[in-house]
PDB file of C-alpha atoms in Angstrom:
ATOM      1  CA  ASP A  30     -27.580 -95.631 -39.225  1.00 66.00           C
ATOM      2  CA  GLY A  31     -30.054 -93.031 -40.331  1.00 72.00           C
ATOM      3  CA  GLY A  32     -29.866 -91.555 -43.745  1.00 91.00           C
ATOM      4  CA  ILE A  33     -31.231 -91.216 -47.278  1.00 94.00           C
ATOM      5  CA  THR A  34     -30.825 -93.811 -49.916  1.00 95.00           C
ATOM      6  CA  GLN A  35     -31.320 -93.325 -53.646  1.00 95.00           C
ATOM      7  CA  SER A  36     -31.378 -96.111 -56.170  1.00 88.00           C
ATOM      8  CA  PRO A  37     -30.010 -96.881 -58.620  1.00 89.00           C
ATOM      9  CA  LYS A  38     -26.769 -94.776 -58.642  1.00 91.00           C
ATOM     10  CA  TYR A  39     -26.632 -94.916 -62.429  1.00 93.00           C
ATOM     11  CA  LEU A  40     -29.652 -95.268 -64.697  1.00 93.00           C
ATOM     12  CA  PHE A  41     -29.901 -95.387 -68.428  1.00 92.00           C
ATOM     13  CA  ARG A  42     -33.087 -95.198 -70.357  1.00 90.00           C
ATOM     14  CA  LYS A  43     -34.122 -95.084 -73.971  1.00 89.00           C
ATOM     15  CA  GLU A  44     -35.766 -91.941 -75.203  1.00 87.00           C
ATOM     16  CA  GLY A  45     -39.571 -91.931 -74.866  1.00 87.00           C
ATOM     17  CA  GLN A  46     -39.533 -94.177 -71.733  1.00 90.00           C
ATOM     18  CA  ASN A  47     -40.796 -93.242 -68.236  1.00 92.00           C
ATOM     19  CA  VAL A  48     -38.323 -94.016 -65.392  1.00 93.00           C
ATOM     20  CA  THR A  49     -38.805 -93.913 -61.612  1.00 95.00           C
ATOM     21  CA  LEU A  50     -36.063 -92.816 -59.249  1.00 95.00           C
ATOM     22  CA  SER A  51     -36.279 -94.122 -55.671  1.00 96.00           C
ATOM     23  CA  CYS A  52     -35.671 -92.114 -52.599  1.00 97.00           C
ATOM     24  CA  GLU A  53     -36.066 -93.611 -49.040  1.00 97.00           C
ATOM     25  CA  GLN A  54     -35.227 -91.967 -45.668  1.00 96.00           C
ATOM     26  CA  ASN A  55     -35.205 -93.415 -42.187  1.00 94.00           C
ATOM     27  CA  LEU A  56     -34.603 -90.107 -40.404  1.00 92.00           C
ATOM     28  CA  ASN A  57     -38.342 -89.623 -39.527  1.00 91.00           C
ATOM     29  CA  HIS A  58     -38.281 -86.365 -41.457  1.00 91.00           C
ATOM     30  CA  ASP A  59     -41.513 -84.836 -42.678  1.00 89.00           C
ATOM     31  CA  ALA A  60     -40.261 -82.830 -45.593  1.00 89.00           C
ATOM     32  CA  MET A  61     -38.628 -84.337 -48.708  1.00 93.00           C
ATOM     33  CA  TYR A  62     -37.237 -82.690 -51.893  1.00 94.00           C
ATOM     34  CA  TRP A  63     -36.125 -83.543 -55.325  1.00 96.00           C
ATOM     35  CA  TYR A  64     -33.431 -81.535 -57.167  1.00 96.00           C
ATOM     36  CA  ARG A  65     -31.929 -81.669 -60.540  1.00 97.00           C
ATOM     37  CA  GLN A  66     -28.388 -80.741 -61.281  1.00 95.00           C
ATOM     38  CA  ASP A  67     -26.841 -80.290 -64.678  1.00 93.00           C
ATOM     39  CA  PRO A  68     -23.063 -80.333 -65.274  1.00 84.00           C
ATOM     40  CA  GLY A  69     -21.410 -77.283 -63.794  1.00 78.00           C
ATOM     41  CA  GLN A  70     -24.708 -75.944 -62.522  1.00 83.00           C
ATOM     42  CA  GLY A  71     -26.492 -75.455 -59.212  1.00 87.00           C
ATOM     43  CA  LEU A  72     -29.377 -77.425 -57.862  1.00 93.00           C
ATOM     44  CA  ARG A  73     -32.898 -76.701 -59.180  1.00 93.00           C
ATOM     45  CA  LEU A  74     -35.987 -77.711 -57.286  1.00 92.00           C
ATOM     46  CA  ILE A  75     -38.312 -80.092 -59.021  1.00 96.00           C
ATOM     47  CA  TYR A  76     -40.877 -81.067 -56.377  1.00 95.00           C
ATOM     48  CA  TYR A  77     -41.143 -81.033 -52.576  1.00 92.00           C
ATOM     49  CA  SER A  78     -43.489 -82.483 -49.997  1.00 92.00           C
ATOM     50  CA  GLN A  79     -43.975 -81.352 -46.427  1.00 88.00           C
ATOM     51  CA  ILE A  80     -46.324 -84.200 -45.322  1.00 89.00           C
ATOM     52  CA  VAL A  81     -47.661 -87.514 -46.592  1.00 93.00           C
ATOM     53  CA  ASN A  82     -50.166 -87.263 -49.498  1.00 95.00           C
ATOM     54  CA  ASP A  83     -49.168 -83.634 -50.174  1.00 93.00           C
ATOM     55  CA  PHE A  84     -46.609 -82.210 -52.559  1.00 94.00           C
ATOM     56  CA  GLN A  85     -45.815 -79.004 -54.313  1.00 92.00           C
ATOM     57  CA  LYS A  86     -44.234 -78.097 -57.631  1.00 93.00           C
ATOM     58  CA  GLY A  87     -40.832 -76.561 -57.562  1.00 91.00           C
ATOM     59  CA  ASP A  88     -39.245 -74.392 -60.231  1.00 89.00           C
ATOM     60  CA  ILE A  89     -38.836 -77.066 -63.057  1.00 94.00           C
ATOM     61  CA  ALA A  90     -41.683 -79.566 -62.425  1.00 95.00           C
ATOM     62  CA  GLU A  91     -42.729 -79.979 -66.048  1.00 95.00           C
ATOM     63  CA  GLY A  92     -42.110 -83.510 -67.244  1.00 95.00           C
ATOM     64  CA  TYR A  93     -41.842 -84.937 -63.761  1.00 97.00           C
ATOM     65  CA  SER A  94     -44.307 -86.476 -61.296  1.00 97.00           C
ATOM     66  CA  VAL A  95     -44.077 -87.606 -57.661  1.00 97.00           C
ATOM     67  CA  SER A  96     -46.017 -89.396 -54.991  1.00 97.00           C
ATOM     68  CA  ARG A  97     -45.865 -89.301 -51.212  1.00 97.00           C
ATOM     69  CA  GLU A  98     -47.833 -92.350 -49.947  1.00 97.00           C
ATOM     70  CA  LYS A  99     -45.471 -93.047 -47.031  1.00 96.00           C
ATOM     71  CA  LYS A 100     -43.423 -90.730 -44.829  1.00 96.00           C
ATOM     72  CA  GLU A 101     -40.211 -92.550 -45.711  1.00 96.00           C
ATOM     73  CA  SER A 102     -40.577 -92.602 -49.536  1.00 97.00           C
ATOM     74  CA  PHE A 103     -40.677 -89.912 -52.199  1.00 98.00           C
ATOM     75  CA  PRO A 104     -40.212 -91.466 -55.629  1.00 97.00           C
ATOM     76  CA  LEU A 105     -39.730 -89.338 -58.677  1.00 97.00           C
ATOM     77  CA  THR A 106     -40.851 -90.367 -62.175  1.00 96.00           C
ATOM     78  CA  VAL A 107     -39.163 -88.772 -65.078  1.00 95.00           C
ATOM     79  CA  THR A 108     -41.791 -88.971 -67.917  1.00 92.00           C
ATOM     80  CA  SER A 109     -41.297 -88.958 -71.686  1.00 87.00           C
ATOM     81  CA  ALA A 110     -42.584 -85.362 -71.594  1.00 85.00           C
ATOM     82  CA  GLN A 111     -39.306 -84.290 -70.046  1.00 86.00           C
ATOM     83  CA  LYS A 112     -37.335 -83.063 -73.087  1.00 86.00           C
ATOM     84  CA  ASN A 113     -33.841 -83.193 -71.636  1.00 89.00           C
ATOM     85  CA  PRO A 114     -33.815 -85.605 -68.742  1.00 92.00           C
ATOM     86  CA  THR A 115     -30.107 -86.459 -68.684  1.00 94.00           C
ATOM     87  CA  ALA A 116     -28.892 -85.051 -65.354  1.00 95.00           C
ATOM     88  CA  PHE A 117     -27.862 -85.803 -61.829  1.00 96.00           C
ATOM     89  CA  TYR A 118     -30.861 -86.172 -59.417  1.00 97.00           C
ATOM     90  CA  LEU A 119     -30.622 -85.489 -55.694  1.00 96.00           C
ATOM     91  CA  CYS A 120     -33.184 -86.292 -53.042  1.00 96.00           C
ATOM     92  CA  ALA A 121     -33.093 -84.462 -49.695  1.00 94.00           C
ATOM     93  CA  SER A 122     -35.088 -84.359 -46.474  1.00 92.00           C
ATOM     94  CA  THR A 123     -35.481 -82.173 -43.457  1.00 87.00           C
ATOM     95  CA  ARG A 124     -37.609 -81.917 -40.322  1.00 78.00           C
ATOM     96  CA  ARG A 125     -40.683 -79.830 -40.986  1.00 67.00           C
ATOM     97  CA  GLY A 126     -40.723 -76.567 -39.213  1.00 62.00           C
ATOM     98  CA  SER A 127     -36.949 -76.645 -38.852  1.00 60.00           C
ATOM     99  CA  TYR A 128     -34.455 -74.256 -40.323  1.00 59.00           C
ATOM    100  CA  ASN A 129     -31.671 -76.770 -40.030  1.00 67.00           C
ATOM    101  CA  GLU A 130     -29.821 -78.239 -42.962  1.00 75.00           C
ATOM    102  CA  GLN A 131     -31.284 -80.598 -45.547  1.00 84.00           C
ATOM    103  CA  PHE A 132     -29.811 -84.087 -45.570  1.00 88.00           C
ATOM    104  CA  PHE A 133     -29.015 -85.313 -49.025  1.00 93.00           C
ATOM    105  CA  GLY A 134     -28.964 -88.752 -50.599  1.00 94.00           C
ATOM    106  CA  PRO A 135     -25.944 -89.862 -52.747  1.00 94.00           C
ATOM    107  CA  GLY A 136     -27.816 -89.041 -55.984  1.00 95.00           C
ATOM    108  CA  THR A 137     -28.857 -90.889 -59.188  1.00 96.00           C
ATOM    109  CA  ARG A 138     -27.174 -90.098 -62.513  1.00 95.00           C
ATOM    110  CA  LEU A 139     -29.720 -90.560 -65.314  1.00 95.00           C
ATOM    111  CA  THR A 140     -28.606 -90.831 -68.891  1.00 94.00           C
ATOM    112  CA  VAL A 141     -31.006 -90.953 -71.828  1.00 90.00           C
ATOM    113  CA  LEU A 142     -29.618 -92.872 -74.736  1.00 86.00           C
TER     114      LEU A 142
ATOM    115  CA  ALA B   7     -34.403 -61.852 -60.123  1.00 57.00           C
ATOM    116  CA  GLN B   8     -31.993 -64.448 -58.759  1.00 67.00           C
ATOM    117  CA  LYS B   9     -32.687 -65.457 -55.144  1.00 90.00           C
ATOM    118  CA  ILE B  10     -29.136 -66.550 -54.543  1.00 94.00           C
ATOM    119  CA  THR B  11     -26.193 -65.141 -56.421  1.00 95.00           C
ATOM    120  CA  GLN B  12     -22.666 -66.515 -56.405  1.00 96.00           C
ATOM    121  CA  THR B  13     -20.623 -64.375 -58.713  1.00 95.00           C
ATOM    122  CA  GLN B  14     -17.372 -66.378 -58.669  1.00 96.00           C
ATOM    123  CA  PRO B  15     -17.611 -69.422 -61.032  1.00 94.00           C
ATOM    124  CA  GLY B  16     -14.071 -70.431 -59.925  1.00 95.00           C
ATOM    125  CA  MET B  17     -11.514 -69.567 -57.307  1.00 96.00           C
ATOM    126  CA  PHE B  18      -7.909 -70.584 -56.585  1.00 97.00           C
ATOM    127  CA  VAL B  19      -6.268 -70.452 -53.165  1.00 97.00           C
ATOM    128  CA  GLN B  20      -2.877 -71.451 -51.971  1.00 97.00           C
ATOM    129  CA  GLU B  21      -2.780 -74.242 -49.458  1.00 97.00           C
ATOM    130  CA  LYS B  22      -2.892 -72.997 -45.806  1.00 97.00           C
ATOM    131  CA  GLU B  23      -4.267 -69.590 -46.912  1.00 97.00           C
ATOM    132  CA  ALA B  24      -7.734 -68.322 -46.215  1.00 98.00           C
ATOM    133  CA  VAL B  25     -10.407 -67.810 -48.908  1.00 98.00           C
ATOM    134  CA  THR B  26     -13.751 -66.053 -49.090  1.00 98.00           C
ATOM    135  CA  LEU B  27     -16.583 -67.330 -51.305  1.00 98.00           C
ATOM    136  CA  ASP B  28     -19.195 -64.665 -51.969  1.00 98.00           C
ATOM    137  CA  CYS B  29     -22.969 -65.107 -51.797  1.00 98.00           C
ATOM    138  CA  THR B  30     -25.767 -62.573 -51.900  1.00 97.00           C
ATOM    139  CA  TYR B  31     -29.399 -63.253 -51.507  1.00 96.00           C
ATOM    140  CA  ASP B  32     -32.781 -61.655 -52.166  1.00 95.00           C
ATOM    141  CA  THR B  33     -35.827 -62.059 -50.025  1.00 92.00           C
ATOM    142  CA  SER B  34     -38.637 -60.078 -48.453  1.00 89.00           C
ATOM    143  CA  ASP B  35     -39.284 -62.667 -45.839  1.00 87.00           C
ATOM    144  CA  PRO B  36     -37.933 -61.501 -42.375  1.00 88.00           C
ATOM    145  CA  SER B  37     -37.339 -65.104 -41.319  1.00 87.00           C
ATOM    146  CA  TYR B  38     -35.028 -67.220 -43.408  1.00 90.00           C
ATOM    147  CA  GLY B  39     -31.970 -69.424 -43.155  1.00 91.00           C
ATOM    148  CA  LEU B  40     -28.770 -69.442 -45.118  1.00 94.00           C
ATOM    149  CA  PHE B  41     -26.589 -72.521 -45.789  1.00 94.00           C
ATOM    150  CA  TRP B  42     -23.356 -73.506 -47.352  1.00 96.00           C
ATOM    151  CA  TYR B  43     -22.794 -76.901 -48.916  1.00 96.00           C
ATOM    152  CA  LYS B  44     -19.651 -78.594 -50.275  1.00 97.00           C
ATOM    153  CA  GLN B  45     -19.934 -80.915 -53.248  1.00 95.00           C
ATOM    154  CA  PRO B  46     -16.818 -82.952 -54.082  1.00 95.00           C
ATOM    155  CA  SER B  47     -16.415 -84.688 -57.468  1.00 91.00           C
ATOM    156  CA  SER B  48     -18.281 -87.698 -56.058  1.00 89.00           C
ATOM    157  CA  GLY B  49     -21.467 -85.690 -56.188  1.00 90.00           C
ATOM    158  CA  GLU B  50     -22.495 -85.917 -52.488  1.00 90.00           C
ATOM    159  CA  MET B  51     -23.680 -82.736 -50.846  1.00 93.00           C
ATOM    160  CA  ILE B  52     -21.992 -82.062 -47.496  1.00 93.00           C
ATOM    161  CA  PHE B  53     -23.514 -79.531 -45.181  1.00 91.00           C
ATOM    162  CA  LEU B  54     -20.988 -77.024 -43.821  1.00 95.00           C
ATOM    163  CA  ILE B  55     -22.688 -74.223 -41.944  1.00 94.00           C
ATOM    164  CA  TYR B  56     -25.994 -72.547 -41.200  1.00 93.00           C
ATOM    165  CA  GLN B  57     -26.955 -68.947 -40.351  1.00 94.00           C
ATOM    166  CA  GLY B  58     -30.394 -67.934 -39.206  1.00 91.00           C
ATOM    167  CA  SER B  59     -31.682 -64.534 -40.161  1.00 92.00           C
ATOM    168  CA  TYR B  60     -32.225 -63.594 -36.546  1.00 91.00           C
ATOM    169  CA  ASP B  61     -28.897 -64.916 -35.320  1.00 90.00           C
ATOM    170  CA  GLN B  62     -26.848 -62.086 -33.800  1.00 89.00           C
ATOM    171  CA  GLN B  63     -23.511 -63.840 -34.124  1.00 93.00           C
ATOM    172  CA  ASN B  64     -21.812 -64.991 -37.267  1.00 94.00           C
ATOM    173  CA  ALA B  65     -21.879 -68.815 -37.465  1.00 94.00           C
ATOM    174  CA  THR B  66     -18.659 -70.729 -37.192  1.00 94.00           C
ATOM    175  CA  GLU B  67     -17.897 -74.450 -37.689  1.00 94.00           C
ATOM    176  CA  GLY B  68     -14.281 -75.385 -37.304  1.00 96.00           C
ATOM    177  CA  ARG B  69     -12.359 -73.861 -40.243  1.00 97.00           C
ATOM    178  CA  TYR B  70     -15.615 -72.457 -41.769  1.00 97.00           C
ATOM    179  CA  SER B  71     -17.229 -69.209 -40.803  1.00 97.00           C
ATOM    180  CA  LEU B  72     -20.072 -67.293 -42.312  1.00 97.00           C
ATOM    181  CA  ASN B  73     -19.675 -63.578 -42.711  1.00 96.00           C
ATOM    182  CA  PHE B  74     -23.365 -62.530 -42.436  1.00 96.00           C
ATOM    183  CA  GLN B  75     -24.093 -58.938 -43.358  1.00 96.00           C
ATOM    184  CA  LYS B  76     -27.857 -58.674 -43.181  1.00 95.00           C
ATOM    185  CA  ALA B  77     -28.279 -55.084 -44.449  1.00 94.00           C
ATOM    186  CA  ARG B  78     -26.138 -55.944 -47.523  1.00 96.00           C
ATOM    187  CA  LYS B  79     -27.910 -59.309 -47.891  1.00 96.00           C
ATOM    188  CA  SER B  80     -24.663 -61.171 -48.174  1.00 97.00           C
ATOM    189  CA  ALA B  81     -23.541 -64.431 -46.590  1.00 97.00           C
ATOM    190  CA  ASN B  82     -19.965 -65.077 -47.532  1.00 98.00           C
ATOM    191  CA  LEU B  83     -18.197 -68.265 -46.576  1.00 98.00           C
ATOM    192  CA  VAL B  84     -14.694 -67.963 -45.174  1.00 98.00           C
ATOM    193  CA  ILE B  85     -12.462 -71.024 -45.247  1.00 98.00           C
ATOM    194  CA  SER B  86      -9.350 -70.618 -43.062  1.00 97.00           C
ATOM    195  CA  ALA B  87      -6.097 -72.619 -43.532  1.00 96.00           C
ATOM    196  CA  SER B  88      -7.142 -74.248 -46.862  1.00 97.00           C
ATOM    197  CA  GLN B  89      -6.387 -77.871 -47.386  1.00 97.00           C
ATOM    198  CA  LEU B  90      -6.110 -79.912 -50.587  1.00 97.00           C
ATOM    199  CA  GLY B  91      -9.258 -81.679 -49.586  1.00 96.00           C
ATOM    200  CA  ASP B  92     -11.204 -78.385 -49.760  1.00 98.00           C
ATOM    201  CA  SER B  93     -11.083 -78.520 -53.539  1.00 97.00           C
ATOM    202  CA  ALA B  94     -14.784 -78.867 -54.554  1.00 97.00           C
ATOM    203  CA  MET B  95     -17.860 -76.998 -55.663  1.00 96.00           C
ATOM    204  CA  TYR B  96     -19.431 -74.824 -52.998  1.00 97.00           C
ATOM    205  CA  PHE B  97     -23.048 -73.898 -52.975  1.00 97.00           C
ATOM    206  CA  CYS B  98     -24.815 -71.191 -51.043  1.00 97.00           C
ATOM    207  CA  ALA B  99     -28.511 -71.835 -50.342  1.00 94.00           C
ATOM    208  CA  MET B 100     -31.506 -70.039 -48.648  1.00 93.00           C
ATOM    209  CA  ARG B 101     -34.541 -71.420 -46.942  1.00 89.00           C
ATOM    210  CA  GLU B 102     -37.723 -69.392 -46.986  1.00 84.00           C
ATOM    211  CA  VAL B 103     -41.347 -70.063 -46.097  1.00 78.00           C
ATOM    212  CA  SER B 104     -43.573 -69.655 -49.194  1.00 71.00           C
ATOM    213  CA  GLY B 105     -47.323 -70.282 -48.944  1.00 70.00           C
ATOM    214  CA  GLY B 106     -46.858 -72.151 -45.701  1.00 71.00           C
ATOM    215  CA  TYR B 107     -44.189 -74.401 -47.200  1.00 74.00           C
ATOM    216  CA  GLN B 108     -40.493 -74.295 -46.631  1.00 76.00           C
ATOM    217  CA  LYS B 109     -38.489 -74.043 -49.897  1.00 81.00           C
ATOM    218  CA  VAL B 110     -34.769 -74.015 -50.493  1.00 86.00           C
ATOM    219  CA  THR B 111     -33.095 -72.252 -53.285  1.00 89.00           C
ATOM    220  CA  PHE B 112     -29.457 -72.864 -54.359  1.00 92.00           C
ATOM    221  CA  GLY B 113     -26.933 -70.649 -56.046  1.00 94.00           C
ATOM    222  CA  THR B 114     -25.012 -71.770 -59.118  1.00 93.00           C
ATOM    223  CA  GLY B 115     -21.894 -72.606 -57.117  1.00 95.00           C
ATOM    224  CA  THR B 116     -18.237 -71.711 -56.957  1.00 97.00           C
ATOM    225  CA  LYS B 117     -15.528 -74.194 -57.898  1.00 96.00           C
ATOM    226  CA  LEU B 118     -12.699 -73.895 -55.414  1.00 98.00           C
ATOM    227  CA  GLN B 119      -9.268 -75.275 -56.274  1.00 98.00           C
ATOM    228  CA  VAL B 120      -6.546 -75.432 -53.594  1.00 98.00           C
ATOM    229  CA  ILE B 121      -3.051 -75.226 -54.963  1.00 97.00           C
ATOM    230  CA  PRO B 122      -0.194 -77.023 -53.164  1.00 95.00           C
TER     231      PRO B 122
END
């Protein structure tokens, strides 16, 4: 079955540590996105990528980094520079040039201890 | 200015009744897309319905319909015959092309609770 996988589902880290969230899709989609969601809030765009080896900052990119070395993979690193990293992180993908819906992964809940 | 505005933080509806969730948007791009997503307490995002800016007809998907009023820049979601399983957060979103890239912006959401 095609879809998006995110791992792990729950992640705990100590303050000051970098952590990488995984996002993999087998939908052959060109575009991939990372969102952050805080309790009771909407989704805010962190980074997005339309093609391999290219990505753009979203609205809240500070303290985050990404890479897009393969079409299927778009990992997000939460660095120690991110002041308030505890949140729910959602990865999504869509066909480039399409106005159809984004497909979302199940999300990763990151808690900083 | 907010790109997507959802003014109802929470809504209640009686089971089997219809409910309208409001969404207004702001864009100068003539070509855009509007979406509604449902997010149950599990956190997954479930796509409900899509409306293109050039679509003449309002989109419908089963019990969901999108009341698209382009001049007013509104894209309200109508859920008919509400069910207990409809209780969730609902997000309106808009896709635009910015600098050659497609970007999606979400509203802050409306929490819908269906009362038996």
